[in-house]
mmCIF file of C-alpha atoms in Angstrom:
data_model
loop_
_atom_site.group_PDB
_atom_site.id
_atom_site.type_symbol
_atom_site.label_atom_id
_atom_site.label_comp_id
_atom_site.label_asym_id
_atom_site.label_seq_id
_atom_site.Cartn_x
_atom_site.Cartn_y
_atom_site.Cartn_z
ATOM 1 C CA SER A 1 -237.691 -29.758 -31.822
ATOM 2 C CA PHE A 2 -236.510 -32.894 -33.315
ATOM 3 C CA ARG A 3 -233.703 -32.268 -36.300
ATOM 4 C CA TYR A 4 -232.514 -34.330 -38.505
ATOM 5 C CA ARG A 5 -229.463 -33.638 -40.948
ATOM 6 C CA PHE A 6 -227.972 -36.053 -43.730
ATOM 7 C CA ASP A 7 -223.770 -35.321 -44.827
ATOM 8 C CA ARG A 8 -222.568 -37.413 -47.640
ATOM 9 C CA PHE A 9 -218.714 -36.743 -48.392
ATOM 10 C CA HIS A 10 -216.898 -37.400 -51.646
ATOM 11 C CA PHE A 11 -212.575 -37.200 -51.624
ATOM 12 C CA ASP A 12 -209.909 -37.769 -54.302
ATOM 13 C CA ASN A 13 -209.133 -41.187 -52.931
ATOM 14 C CA GLY A 14 -211.945 -42.820 -53.492
ATOM 15 C CA VAL A 15 -213.571 -42.668 -49.927
ATOM 16 C CA VAL A 16 -217.175 -41.681 -48.889
ATOM 17 C CA VAL A 17 -218.669 -40.274 -45.544
ATOM 18 C CA ASN A 18 -222.109 -40.466 -44.941
ATOM 19 C CA VAL A 19 -223.626 -39.104 -41.380
ATOM 20 C CA HIS A 20 -226.382 -39.245 -39.783
ATOM 21 C CA THR A 21 -227.163 -36.529 -37.236
ATOM 22 C CA LEU A 22 -230.467 -36.453 -35.036
ATOM 23 C CA LEU A 23 -230.125 -33.673 -32.804
ATOM 24 C CA PHE A 24 -232.996 -33.221 -29.964
ATOM 25 C CA GLY A 25 -233.853 -29.890 -27.838
ATOM 26 C CA GLY A 26 -235.177 -26.338 -28.046
ATOM 27 C CA ASN A 27 -235.242 -22.296 -27.250
ATOM 28 C CA TYR A 28 -235.548 -20.574 -24.082
ATOM 29 C CA GLN A 29 -236.911 -17.267 -23.846
ATOM 30 C CA TYR A 30 -235.471 -15.790 -21.185
ATOM 31 C CA SER A 31 -236.270 -12.259 -20.774
ATOM 32 C CA PRO A 32 -238.028 -10.294 -24.207
ATOM 33 C CA ARG A 33 -234.820 -9.638 -24.872
ATOM 34 C CA LEU A 34 -232.900 -13.022 -24.437
ATOM 35 C CA ASN A 35 -233.090 -16.268 -25.916
ATOM 36 C CA LEU A 36 -231.060 -19.330 -25.365
ATOM 37 C CA SER A 37 -231.284 -21.913 -27.721
ATOM 38 C CA GLY A 38 -229.636 -25.524 -27.735
ATOM 39 C CA LEU A 39 -229.589 -28.768 -29.725
ATOM 40 C CA ILE A 40 -228.176 -32.181 -29.105
ATOM 41 C CA GLY A 41 -227.715 -35.587 -30.058
ATOM 42 C CA PRO A 42 -225.895 -38.799 -31.153
ATOM 43 C CA ARG A 43 -223.752 -37.685 -35.392
ATOM 44 C CA PHE A 44 -222.724 -41.500 -36.721
ATOM 45 C CA THR A 45 -220.721 -42.006 -39.568
ATOM 46 C CA SER A 46 -220.154 -45.134 -42.087
ATOM 47 C CA SER A 47 -216.967 -45.335 -40.689
ATOM 48 C CA ASP A 48 -219.175 -46.814 -37.822
ATOM 49 C CA THR A 49 -217.905 -44.488 -35.413
ATOM 50 C CA THR A 50 -220.176 -42.584 -33.024
ATOM 51 C CA ASP A 51 -220.132 -38.635 -31.640
ATOM 52 C CA THR A 52 -221.643 -35.742 -29.865
ATOM 53 C CA ALA A 53 -223.595 -33.403 -32.850
ATOM 54 C CA VAL A 54 -224.170 -29.387 -30.811
ATOM 55 C CA SER A 55 -226.186 -26.471 -31.168
ATOM 56 C CA ALA A 56 -226.018 -23.593 -28.598
ATOM 57 C CA GLY A 57 -226.936 -20.457 -29.485
ATOM 58 C CA LEU A 58 -227.601 -16.705 -26.912
ATOM 59 C CA ARG A 59 -229.581 -13.765 -29.204
ATOM 60 C CA TYR A 60 -229.955 -10.716 -26.735
ATOM 61 C CA GLU A 61 -231.722 -7.838 -28.258
ATOM 62 C CA ILE A 62 -229.672 -3.917 -28.483
ATOM 63 C CA ASP A 63 -231.359 -0.501 -29.079
ATOM 64 C CA HIS A 64 -231.426 -0.997 -32.955
ATOM 65 C CA GLY A 65 -229.822 -4.164 -33.112
ATOM 66 C CA GLU A 66 -228.796 -7.737 -31.673
ATOM 67 C CA VAL A 67 -225.628 -9.467 -30.918
ATOM 68 C CA THR A 68 -225.399 -12.871 -31.397
ATOM 69 C CA LEU A 69 -223.310 -16.164 -29.743
ATOM 70 C CA ASN A 70 -223.453 -19.514 -31.913
ATOM 71 C CA TYR A 71 -221.078 -22.457 -31.012
ATOM 72 C CA ASP A 72 -221.331 -25.621 -32.892
ATOM 73 C CA ARG A 73 -220.066 -28.783 -33.036
ATOM 74 C CA GLN A 74 -220.375 -30.637 -36.673
ATOM 75 C CA GLN A 75 -218.290 -33.037 -39.069
ATOM 76 C CA THR A 76 -217.142 -31.221 -42.358
ATOM 77 C CA THR A 77 -213.674 -30.892 -44.497
ATOM 78 C CA VAL A 78 -211.212 -28.959 -44.560
ATOM 79 C CA LEU A 79 -208.715 -28.579 -46.838
ATOM 80 C CA GLY A 80 -206.380 -30.195 -47.558
ATOM 81 C CA VAL A 81 -207.022 -33.477 -45.418
ATOM 82 C CA GLY A 82 -209.168 -36.366 -47.790
ATOM 83 C CA ALA A 83 -211.132 -36.835 -45.038
ATOM 84 C CA ALA A 84 -214.007 -35.696 -42.379
ATOM 85 C CA VAL A 85 -213.326 -34.487 -39.425
ATOM 86 C CA ASN A 86 -214.698 -33.224 -36.045
ATOM 87 C CA SER A 87 -215.310 -29.417 -36.105
ATOM 88 C CA ASP A 88 -215.894 -26.576 -32.877
ATOM 89 C CA GLY A 89 -217.093 -23.192 -34.017
ATOM 90 C CA LEU A 90 -217.456 -20.030 -32.168
ATOM 91 C CA ALA A 91 -219.018 -17.499 -33.269
ATOM 92 C CA ALA A 92 -220.493 -14.171 -32.776
ATOM 93 C CA THR A 93 -222.564 -11.265 -34.945
ATOM 94 C CA LEU A 94 -223.234 -8.021 -33.939
ATOM 95 C CA LEU A 95 -225.953 -6.785 -35.383
ATOM 96 C CA LEU A 96 -226.836 -2.671 -36.191
ATOM 97 C CA MET A 97 -229.584 -1.510 -37.602
ATOM 98 C CA THR A 98 -228.515 2.363 -37.367
ATOM 99 C CA ALA A 99 -231.282 4.007 -40.005
ATOM 100 C CA PRO A 100 -234.510 2.499 -41.812
ATOM 101 C CA ASP A 101 -233.211 1.521 -44.628
ATOM 102 C CA VAL A 102 -228.998 0.787 -43.212
ATOM 103 C CA GLU A 103 -227.561 -2.481 -41.542
ATOM 104 C CA LEU A 104 -224.300 -3.104 -40.459
ATOM 105 C CA ARG A 105 -223.239 -6.710 -40.093
ATOM 106 C CA ALA A 106 -219.831 -8.328 -38.208
ATOM 107 C CA MET A 107 -218.997 -11.400 -37.439
ATOM 108 C CA PRO A 108 -215.934 -12.378 -36.457
ATOM 109 C CA SER A 109 -216.408 -16.629 -35.757
ATOM 110 C CA TYR A 110 -213.124 -19.547 -35.112
ATOM 111 C CA ALA A 111 -212.840 -22.874 -35.874
ATOM 112 C CA VAL A 112 -211.295 -26.437 -34.834
ATOM 113 C CA SER A 113 -211.099 -29.810 -36.656
ATOM 114 C CA THR A 114 -209.526 -32.282 -35.620
ATOM 115 C CA ASN A 115 -209.076 -36.242 -37.331
ATOM 116 C CA ALA A 116 -206.521 -38.510 -36.915
ATOM 117 C CA GLY A 117 -204.049 -35.983 -34.907
ATOM 118 C CA LEU A 118 -203.950 -33.777 -37.492
ATOM 119 C CA ARG A 119 -205.575 -29.544 -36.329
ATOM 120 C CA ALA A 120 -206.602 -27.129 -38.455
ATOM 121 C CA GLU A 121 -207.607 -24.145 -36.789
ATOM 122 C CA VAL A 122 -209.950 -21.613 -38.890
ATOM 123 C CA TYR A 123 -210.537 -17.832 -38.434
ATOM 124 C CA ARG A 124 -213.064 -15.680 -40.075
ATOM 125 C CA PHE A 125 -214.625 -12.125 -40.251
ATOM 126 C CA LEU A 126 -217.054 -10.063 -42.164
ATOM 127 C CA LEU A 127 -217.877 -6.875 -41.858
ATOM 128 C CA GLU A 128 -221.181 -6.042 -44.153
ATOM 129 C CA ALA A 129 -223.181 -3.626 -45.111
ATOM 130 C CA GLY A 130 -226.335 -3.658 -46.179
ATOM 131 C CA TRP A 131 -229.332 -0.264 -47.731
ATOM 132 C CA GLN A 132 -232.953 -1.624 -48.821
ATOM 133 C CA ALA A 133 -232.872 1.015 -51.614
ATOM 134 C CA SER A 134 -236.906 -0.601 -52.972
ATOM 135 C CA ARG A 135 -238.895 -3.060 -52.300
ATOM 136 C CA TYR A 136 -237.356 -5.057 -54.681
ATOM 137 C CA LEU A 137 -233.678 -4.090 -54.001
ATOM 138 C CA THR A 138 -231.127 -4.502 -51.365
ATOM 139 C CA VAL A 139 -227.168 -2.726 -51.675
ATOM 140 C CA VAL A 140 -224.874 -4.863 -50.153
ATOM 141 C CA GLY A 141 -221.209 -4.478 -49.976
ATOM 142 C CA SER A 142 -218.503 -6.940 -47.548
ATOM 143 C CA TYR A 143 -215.502 -7.552 -46.340
ATOM 144 C CA GLU A 144 -215.023 -11.168 -45.518
ATOM 145 C CA PHE A 145 -211.056 -12.292 -43.950
ATOM 146 C CA ASN A 146 -209.979 -16.290 -44.079
ATOM 147 C CA ALA A 147 -207.634 -17.653 -43.123
ATOM 148 C CA GLN A 148 -206.841 -21.278 -42.190
ATOM 149 C CA HIS A 149 -203.325 -22.883 -40.561
#
């Protein structure tokens, strides 16, 4: 598959950063329960820098749910830094369908962002429960924890 992504970052100091990303890759069904996916390609910024963008995933179906593991290398922003930063992130998801109309989800993630010698670490955890009350109504409750160092 092929993907093109355009991001434009505007900062308070007047700096504008345009990012063009081209990704190539695909999916591979390794077994009936295991799926692998991957995309990789160049990322060009308006500051004439080139880097590599990556998105890779592993999904394994379990009885009444699935487990996923994803890695992403991209460019983003971080609180307190007035410039685009490179970010490497790892996220896992456990999805359980405990009853026909109930889903439980746990999603821990970790990301490291760097720019000009600065480093930020972001930890996130999401716990979510959903109940499909009717065809048109789903009730969701969630807890989310975020920390940036």
